[in-house]
Tab-separated table of C-alpha atoms and ligand atoms in Angstrom:
chain	number	residue	atom	x	y	z
A	1	MET	CA	10.343	15.076	54.714
A	2	GLY	CA	9.129	18.439	56.006
A	3	GLU	CA	6.348	18.932	53.475
A	4	ASN	CA	3.322	16.765	52.910
A	5	ALA	CA	2.057	15.607	49.535
A	6	ARG	CA	-0.478	18.406	49.355
A	7	GLU	CA	2.151	21.110	49.837
A	8	LEU	CA	4.412	19.504	47.258
A	9	ILE	CA	1.615	19.384	44.679
A	10	GLN	CA	0.844	23.045	45.365
A	11	ALA	CA	4.519	23.951	45.063
A	12	LEU	CA	4.739	22.149	41.723
A	13	ALA	CA	1.707	24.097	40.477
A	14	GLN	CA	3.500	27.313	41.441
A	15	GLY	CA	6.491	26.423	39.297
A	16	LYS	CA	8.809	24.862	41.860
A	17	ARG	CA	11.054	22.046	40.663
A	18	LEU	CA	10.831	18.872	42.682
A	19	SER	CA	13.536	16.386	43.573
A	20	THR	CA	13.093	12.692	42.808
A	21	ALA	CA	12.515	12.142	46.537
A	22	GLU	CA	9.736	14.751	46.529
A	23	TYR	CA	8.012	13.159	43.533
A	24	LEU	CA	8.306	9.839	45.330
A	25	HIS	CA	6.754	11.344	48.432
A	26	ILE	CA	3.726	12.455	46.411
A	27	LEU	CA	3.396	9.058	44.742
A	28	ASN	CA	3.608	7.209	48.047
A	29	GLU	CA	1.677	9.527	50.304
A	30	ALA	CA	-1.023	11.268	48.249
A	31	ASN	CA	-4.493	10.468	49.590
A	32	ASP	CA	-7.753	10.852	47.652
A	33	GLN	CA	-8.005	14.580	48.417
A	34	ASP	CA	-4.409	15.172	47.329
A	35	ARG	CA	-5.035	13.341	44.068
A	36	GLU	CA	-8.150	15.399	43.502
A	37	LEU	CA	-6.161	18.556	44.174
A	38	ALA	CA	-3.519	17.459	41.639
A	39	ARG	CA	-6.212	16.831	39.029
A	40	ASP	CA	-7.889	20.150	39.735
A	41	LEU	CA	-4.675	22.177	39.548
A	42	ALA	CA	-3.567	20.335	36.396
A	43	ASN	CA	-6.930	20.901	34.747
A	44	ARG	CA	-6.693	24.609	35.551
A	45	MET	CA	-3.158	24.662	34.187
A	46	ARG	CA	-4.371	23.051	30.929
A	47	ILE	CA	-7.098	25.669	30.612
A	48	ALA	CA	-4.669	28.504	31.395
A	49	GLN	CA	-2.357	27.282	28.620
A	50	TYR	CA	-4.799	25.989	26.018
A	51	GLY	CA	-8.300	27.163	26.952
A	52	ASP	CA	-11.110	24.754	26.076
A	53	GLY	CA	-9.398	23.440	22.951
A	54	ILE	CA	-8.314	19.840	22.593
A	55	PHE	CA	-5.873	18.963	19.824
A	56	ILE	CA	-6.511	15.929	17.666
A	57	ARG	CA	-3.884	13.823	15.879
A	58	GLY	CA	-4.739	11.268	13.218
A	59	LEU	CA	-2.932	8.059	14.114
A	60	VAL	CA	-1.884	5.835	11.222
A	61	GLU	CA	-0.483	2.515	12.404
A	62	PHE	CA	1.265	1.735	9.155
A	63	THR	CA	3.160	-1.466	9.988
A	64	ASN	CA	3.059	-4.041	12.755
A	65	PHE	CA	6.247	-5.827	11.696
A	66	CYS	CA	8.843	-5.348	14.410
A	67	LYS	CA	12.416	-6.508	14.865
A	68	ASN	CA	12.259	-5.884	18.601
A	69	ASP	CA	11.064	-8.220	21.290
A	70	CYS	CA	9.772	-5.963	24.082
A	71	PHE	CA	8.244	-8.309	26.659
A	72	TYR	CA	5.073	-6.224	27.046
A	73	CYS	CA	4.144	-5.645	23.428
A	74	GLY	CA	1.693	-7.648	21.310
A	75	ILE	CA	3.537	-6.912	18.049
A	76	ARG	CA	6.888	-8.130	19.397
A	77	ARG	CA	8.926	-10.234	16.983
A	78	SER	CA	8.371	-13.480	18.874
A	79	ASN	CA	4.589	-13.292	18.779
A	80	GLN	CA	3.874	-15.860	16.089
A	81	ASP	CA	0.126	-15.262	16.411
A	82	ALA	CA	0.307	-11.673	15.214
A	83	VAL	CA	-1.159	-11.152	11.732
A	84	ARG	CA	1.425	-8.884	10.135
A	85	TYR	CA	0.628	-6.086	7.683
A	86	ARG	CA	2.205	-3.054	6.061
A	87	LEU	CA	0.396	-0.149	4.450
A	88	THR	CA	1.493	1.019	1.019
A	89	LEU	CA	2.283	4.642	0.261
A	90	SER	CA	-1.050	5.010	-1.493
A	91	GLN	CA	-2.919	3.537	1.502
A	92	ILE	CA	-1.143	6.011	3.765
A	93	MET	CA	-2.078	8.841	1.404
A	94	GLU	CA	-5.702	7.683	1.503
A	95	CYS	CA	-5.599	7.881	5.302
A	96	LEU	CA	-4.185	11.389	4.942
A	97	GLU	CA	-6.971	12.504	2.599
A	98	GLN	CA	-9.666	11.088	4.837
A	99	GLY	CA	-8.086	12.678	7.855
A	100	TYR	CA	-7.589	16.008	6.143
A	101	ALA	CA	-11.227	16.125	5.089
A	102	ALA	CA	-12.273	15.399	8.667
A	103	GLY	CA	-10.123	18.250	9.997
A	104	PHE	CA	-6.909	16.539	11.075
A	105	ARG	CA	-3.801	18.690	10.626
A	106	THR	CA	-1.358	16.330	12.336
A	107	LEU	CA	-0.649	12.853	11.046
A	108	VAL	CA	1.124	10.456	13.390
A	109	LEU	CA	2.842	7.619	11.560
A	110	GLN	CA	3.455	4.872	14.081
A	111	GLY	CA	4.800	1.406	13.526
A	112	GLY	CA	6.928	-1.408	14.785
A	113	GLU	CA	10.649	-1.221	14.012
A	114	ASP	CA	10.208	-2.552	10.500
A	115	VAL	CA	13.432	-2.779	8.471
A	116	PHE	CA	11.336	-2.732	5.276
A	117	PHE	CA	10.790	0.986	5.857
A	118	THR	CA	14.267	2.194	4.994
A	119	ASP	CA	15.187	5.870	5.233
A	120	GLY	CA	14.469	6.202	1.519
A	121	LYS	CA	10.956	4.761	1.870
A	122	MET	CA	10.163	6.809	4.979
A	123	CYS	CA	11.456	10.020	3.375
A	124	GLU	CA	9.269	9.346	0.342
A	125	ILE	CA	6.232	8.997	2.621
A	126	VAL	CA	7.004	12.185	4.567
A	127	THR	CA	7.729	14.173	1.399
A	128	SER	CA	4.524	12.963	-0.253
A	129	ILE	CA	2.448	14.037	2.734
A	130	LYS	CA	4.105	17.461	2.858
A	131	LEU	CA	3.729	18.016	-0.884
A	132	ARG	CA	0.056	17.121	-0.793
A	133	HIS	CA	-0.784	19.074	2.373
A	134	PRO	CA	1.988	21.430	3.508
A	135	ASP	CA	-0.150	22.556	6.442
A	136	VAL	CA	-0.140	19.085	7.993
A	137	ALA	CA	2.371	18.392	10.762
A	138	VAL	CA	4.013	14.987	10.519
A	139	THR	CA	4.791	13.103	13.702
A	140	LEU	CA	6.867	9.954	13.446
A	141	SER	CA	6.929	7.106	15.948
A	142	LEU	CA	9.251	4.530	14.430
A	143	GLY	CA	11.434	3.605	17.373
A	144	GLU	CA	15.208	3.774	17.501
A	145	ARG	CA	17.121	4.858	14.400
A	146	SER	CA	20.537	6.362	13.774
A	147	TYR	CA	21.290	10.087	13.995
A	148	GLY	CA	21.720	10.101	10.226
A	149	SER	CA	18.336	8.512	9.732
A	150	TYR	CA	16.599	10.966	12.042
A	151	ARG	CA	18.378	13.796	10.183
A	152	ARG	CA	17.191	12.604	6.768
A	153	LEU	CA	13.627	12.296	8.018
A	154	ARG	CA	13.782	15.765	9.545
A	155	GLU	CA	15.133	17.189	6.300
A	156	ALA	CA	12.292	15.463	4.452
A	157	GLY	CA	9.898	17.499	6.608
A	158	ALA	CA	9.062	15.460	9.707
A	159	ASP	CA	8.119	17.821	12.539
A	160	ARG	CA	7.742	15.702	15.643
A	161	TYR	CA	8.901	12.362	17.005
A	162	LEU	CA	7.407	10.176	19.711
A	163	LEU	CA	9.759	7.762	21.431
A	164	ARG	CA	8.729	6.740	24.904
A	165	HIS	CA	11.697	6.191	27.178
A	166	GLU	CA	9.516	3.434	28.775
A	167	THR	CA	11.253	3.713	32.169
A	168	ALA	CA	14.082	5.863	33.489
A	169	ALA	CA	15.396	3.094	35.758
A	170	GLU	CA	18.005	0.961	34.043
A	171	TRP	CA	17.237	-2.202	36.062
A	172	HIS	CA	13.563	-1.830	35.183
A	173	TYR	CA	14.321	-1.277	31.499
A	174	ALA	CA	16.147	-4.615	31.595
A	175	LYS	CA	13.042	-6.320	33.031
A	176	LEU	CA	10.935	-5.057	30.123
A	177	HIS	CA	13.328	-5.669	27.241
A	178	PRO	CA	15.876	-8.237	26.054
A	179	PRO	CA	19.535	-7.319	26.683
A	180	VAL	CA	20.069	-6.064	23.130
A	181	GLN	CA	17.747	-3.166	23.929
A	182	GLN	CA	19.391	-0.657	26.239
A	183	LEU	CA	18.060	2.402	28.027
A	184	ALA	CA	21.239	4.288	27.124
A	185	THR	CA	20.514	3.829	23.403
A	186	ARG	CA	16.977	5.068	23.830
A	187	LEU	CA	18.106	8.148	25.726
A	188	GLU	CA	20.718	8.876	23.079
A	189	CYS	CA	18.009	8.679	20.424
A	190	LEU	CA	15.894	11.161	22.396
A	191	ARG	CA	18.822	13.556	22.700
A	192	ASN	CA	19.586	13.228	18.978
A	193	LEU	CA	15.975	13.958	18.071
A	194	LYS	CA	16.005	17.078	20.204
A	195	ALA	CA	19.311	18.240	18.742
A	196	LEU	CA	17.832	17.877	15.245
A	197	GLY	CA	14.994	20.248	16.116
A	198	TYR	CA	12.139	17.773	16.328
A	199	GLN	CA	9.386	18.426	18.824
A	200	VAL	CA	10.060	15.358	20.936
A	201	GLY	CA	7.823	13.141	23.024
A	202	CYS	CA	9.009	10.684	25.651
A	203	GLY	CA	6.888	8.746	28.129
A	204	MET	CA	6.153	5.499	29.868
A	205	MET	CA	3.507	2.971	30.765
A	206	VAL	CA	1.983	3.196	34.228
A	207	GLY	CA	1.858	-0.119	36.062
A	208	SER	CA	4.226	-2.008	33.783
A	209	PRO	CA	5.491	-5.234	35.385
A	210	TYR	CA	8.093	-4.747	38.159
A	211	GLN	CA	7.514	-0.982	38.174
A	212	THR	CA	7.855	0.629	41.610
A	213	ALA	CA	6.959	4.108	42.825
A	214	GLU	CA	10.709	4.814	42.654
A	215	CYS	CA	10.629	4.073	38.912
A	216	LEU	CA	7.781	6.540	38.380
A	217	ALA	CA	9.528	9.185	40.490
A	218	ALA	CA	12.627	8.706	38.319
A	219	ASP	CA	10.422	9.044	35.219
A	220	LEU	CA	9.021	12.347	36.489
A	221	SER	CA	12.502	13.625	37.304
A	222	PHE	CA	13.704	12.632	33.850
A	223	ILE	CA	10.748	14.436	32.245
A	224	GLN	CA	11.450	17.527	34.363
A	225	GLU	CA	15.082	17.526	33.224
A	226	PHE	CA	14.610	16.560	29.583
A	227	ARG	CA	11.725	18.974	28.996
A	228	PRO	CA	10.090	17.167	26.083
A	229	GLN	CA	7.393	18.988	24.110
A	230	MET	CA	5.118	15.919	24.361
A	231	VAL	CA	4.668	13.154	26.914
A	232	GLY	CA	2.897	9.900	26.063
A	233	LEU	CA	1.802	8.008	29.132
A	234	GLY	CA	-0.891	5.430	29.601
A	235	PRO	CA	-1.570	2.336	31.650
A	236	PHE	CA	0.147	-0.948	30.844
A	237	ILE	CA	-2.403	-3.508	29.606
A	238	PRO	CA	-1.401	-7.155	29.181
A	239	HIS	CA	-1.453	-8.906	25.811
A	240	HIS	CA	-2.309	-12.602	25.881
A	241	SER	CA	0.579	-13.679	23.597
A	242	THR	CA	3.408	-12.012	25.507
A	243	PRO	CA	5.504	-13.059	28.505
A	244	PHE	CA	3.460	-10.559	30.548
A	245	ALA	CA	0.102	-12.130	29.642
A	246	LYS	CA	-0.753	-12.848	33.273
A	247	GLN	CA	0.317	-9.486	34.704
A	248	PRO	CA	-2.342	-7.088	36.002
A	249	PRO	CA	-3.062	-3.867	34.109
A	250	GLY	CA	-1.908	-0.497	35.398
A	251	SER	CA	-4.220	1.571	37.550
A	252	VAL	CA	-6.429	4.276	36.058
A	253	GLU	CA	-6.104	6.348	39.249
A	254	THR	CA	-2.312	6.292	39.176
A	255	THR	CA	-2.278	7.113	35.469
A	256	LEU	CA	-4.434	10.168	36.167
A	257	LEU	CA	-2.116	11.267	38.972
A	258	LEU	CA	0.876	10.925	36.648
A	259	LEU	CA	-0.878	12.944	33.918
A	260	SER	CA	-1.550	15.688	36.450
A	261	LEU	CA	1.995	15.722	37.768
A	262	VAL	CA	3.372	15.926	34.227
A	263	ARG	CA	1.043	18.840	33.377
A	264	LEU	CA	2.109	20.647	36.551
A	265	THR	CA	5.783	19.970	35.865
A	266	LEU	CA	5.634	21.142	32.225
A	267	PRO	CA	2.670	23.522	31.905
A	268	LYS	CA	2.807	23.782	28.101
A	269	VAL	CA	3.361	20.101	27.400
A	270	LEU	CA	1.296	18.357	24.713
A	271	LEU	CA	-0.219	15.509	26.673
A	272	PRO	CA	-2.473	12.869	25.107
A	273	ALA	CA	-5.274	11.105	26.927
A	274	THR	CA	-4.191	7.758	25.517
A	275	THR	CA	-6.100	4.929	23.885
A	276	ALA	CA	-4.865	2.623	26.658
A	277	LEU	CA	-6.592	4.819	29.235
A	278	ALA	CA	-9.781	4.787	27.154
A	279	THR	CA	-9.471	1.002	26.853
A	280	LEU	CA	-9.348	0.523	30.627
A	281	HIS	CA	-12.181	2.906	31.458
A	282	PRO	CA	-15.163	3.990	29.335
A	283	LYS	CA	-14.657	7.559	30.499
A	284	GLY	CA	-10.849	7.328	30.346
A	285	ARG	CA	-10.433	10.002	27.675
A	286	LEU	CA	-12.494	12.584	29.518
A	287	MET	CA	-10.949	11.711	32.868
A	288	GLY	CA	-7.540	12.147	31.260
A	289	ILE	CA	-8.448	15.610	29.992
A	290	LEU	CA	-9.838	16.609	33.369
A	291	ALA	CA	-6.524	15.477	34.858
A	292	GLY	CA	-4.521	17.754	32.530
A	293	ALA	CA	-4.306	16.023	29.127
A	294	ASN	CA	-4.983	18.178	26.048
A	295	VAL	CA	-4.519	15.843	23.068
A	296	ILE	CA	-6.529	12.942	21.636
A	297	MET	CA	-5.193	10.650	18.934
A	298	PRO	CA	-8.072	8.988	17.076
A	299	ASN	CA	-7.237	6.057	14.847
A	300	LEU	CA	-7.038	6.856	11.121
A	301	SER	CA	-5.681	3.461	10.036
A	302	PRO	CA	-7.737	1.467	7.511
A	303	VAL	CA	-10.532	-0.249	9.434
A	304	SER	CA	-9.577	-3.629	7.919
A	305	GLN	CA	-6.137	-3.534	9.590
A	306	ARG	CA	-6.928	-1.905	12.912
A	307	ASN	CA	-7.391	-5.096	14.900
A	308	HIS	CA	-3.972	-6.309	13.786
A	309	TYR	CA	-2.143	-3.445	15.486
A	310	SER	CA	-2.744	-5.246	18.723
A	311	LEU	CA	-0.312	-3.929	21.328
A	312	TYR	CA	-2.493	-5.143	24.208
A	313	ASP	CA	-5.798	-6.954	24.644
A	314	ASN	CA	-9.119	-5.242	23.800
A	315	LYS	CA	-7.389	-2.122	22.435
A	316	ALA	CA	-10.104	0.437	21.705
A	317	ASN	CA	-10.323	1.506	18.066
A	318	SER	CA	-13.912	2.416	17.377
A	319	GLY	CA	-16.357	5.121	18.442
A	320	ALA	CA	-14.582	8.176	19.816
A	321	GLU	CA	-11.225	6.387	19.380
A	322	ALA	CA	-11.750	6.268	15.612
A	323	ALA	CA	-11.231	9.120	13.186
A	324	GLU	CA	-14.649	8.417	11.656
A	325	GLY	CA	-16.132	8.848	15.126
A	326	LEU	CA	-15.070	12.472	15.452
A	327	ALA	CA	-18.680	13.567	15.946
A	328	ILE	CA	-18.944	11.210	18.935
A	329	LEU	CA	-15.694	12.548	20.345
A	330	SER	CA	-16.891	16.088	19.821
A	331	ARG	CA	-20.113	15.407	21.747
A	332	GLU	CA	-18.156	13.707	24.526
A	333	LEU	CA	-15.882	16.725	24.812
A	334	GLU	CA	-18.840	19.096	24.980
A	335	THR	CA	-19.945	17.385	28.183
A	336	ILE	CA	-16.781	18.704	29.831
A	337	HIS	CA	-16.959	22.086	28.055
A	338	CYS	CA	-14.142	21.308	25.633
A	339	HIS	CA	-13.996	21.349	21.856
A	340	ILE	CA	-11.817	19.946	19.096
A	341	VAL	CA	-9.293	22.356	17.606
A	342	ILE	CA	-8.789	22.107	13.847
A	343	GLY	CA	-5.139	22.942	13.333
A	344	ARG	CA	-1.617	21.635	13.682
A	345	GLY	CA	-1.807	21.974	17.443
A	346	ASP	CA	1.701	23.081	18.245
A	347	ALA	CA	2.487	24.052	21.799
A	348	PRO	CA	2.401	27.816	22.426
A	349	ASN	CA	5.616	29.665	21.701
A	350	PRO	CA	8.236	29.733	22.948
A	351	LEU	CA	7.765	25.998	22.885
A	352	ILE	CA	10.942	25.145	24.682
A	353	SER	CA	10.279	27.430	27.625
A	354	ASN	CA	7.971	24.968	29.321
B	1	SAM	N1	8.091	1.063	17.636
B	1	SAM	C1	7.831	2.376	18.114
B	1	SAM	C2	8.484	2.591	19.453
B	1	SAM	O1	9.044	1.660	20.000
B	1	SAM	O2	8.458	3.721	19.933
B	1	SAM	C3	6.355	2.718	18.183
B	1	SAM	C4	5.397	1.614	18.433
B	1	SAM	S1	5.347	1.050	20.114
B	1	SAM	C5	4.213	-0.292	19.951
B	1	SAM	C6	4.404	2.343	20.893
B	1	SAM	C7	4.202	2.266	22.396
B	1	SAM	O3	3.214	1.308	22.713
B	1	SAM	C8	5.382	1.851	23.209
B	1	SAM	O4	6.232	2.947	23.435
B	1	SAM	C9	4.753	1.296	24.494
B	1	SAM	O5	4.878	2.187	25.600
B	1	SAM	C10	3.282	1.109	24.097
B	1	SAM	N2	2.845	-0.269	24.428
B	1	SAM	C11	3.338	-1.414	23.914
B	1	SAM	N3	2.776	-2.477	24.530
B	1	SAM	C12	1.905	-1.984	25.453
B	1	SAM	C13	1.056	-2.581	26.418
B	1	SAM	N4	1.002	-3.899	26.573
B	1	SAM	N5	0.302	-1.782	27.189
B	1	SAM	C14	0.345	-0.425	27.038
B	1	SAM	N6	1.157	0.195	26.158
B	1	SAM	C15	1.935	-0.574	25.361
């Protein structure tokens, strides 16, 4: 390869598209200074696009029932130890009211793939939220559903949809999921969501079992091609009741590099500093922002249920991770000269021209 990692990072920051091999070169060859350069350029890119404002999303984890059996996930079907719960419509509306009063203008409804929540039930939830607070953006994260289902939810008013692709390498997807779950299905869902006009988020875990640098390079290439409006990426963290209980967590450093490369690849992208990053490092949120992230998703779920949405061990859900801890988050952000934006927090227009 003619160029070194530093030159490739600089080229990316200047708007050049990279090949999978070039992404791989960065991932394999970047030294500490190169990583610092990536963070610095990505942070500048965030500021150029969004200034000092950080968007907040109120996360409501409304069910931990799941029909899937992803090997990495603590709420997988086979985990008999999980204490299962579902929120009622009125509990969800309470979360909305609390969040609205605190300044949230995006509600993220996330859950396992719970067949109880039929299209009819989900549409009722989305419609109720929109009727009560039309200025609130609704993001759904419900996993794989049919085109027709996504269409009904969109027509009911859902604005955005988060569905991580998890890994762009088919062999790796098969290491993380049982055979009934296929990468092709997931990618079709993502394409359907985009076609229906959702603002779409894909993404992956960093350091998931069996992941190689080639997998991450393929992920970056996929993101470059697919041009999602949002990218959710955080470190893998093991859960004690899953087949991956004994696997090591992903690296904070590599997660930060990935955040920076995603920001440089898609300058306008909405990029959360994830709870998983904050779980692995006390300063994870701020480090994520300084590496290019511009979104934080505090937990708005009822405090009594929070511990049950246990995707991985020691998942952070209090202090600055909690909606009621917004003042703490705000003070944390001030230390890096950022502030919370009260608003829907859409990407700048034209959104698609990332
Ligand atoms: N069921 C929906 C779906 O599949 O998109 C949403 C819920 S799912 C639990 C949300 C995300 O949690 C997954 O996309 C996955 O990347 C992440 N996740 C699950 N287990 C994890 C773990 N052990 N460490 C880090 N992230 C994890």
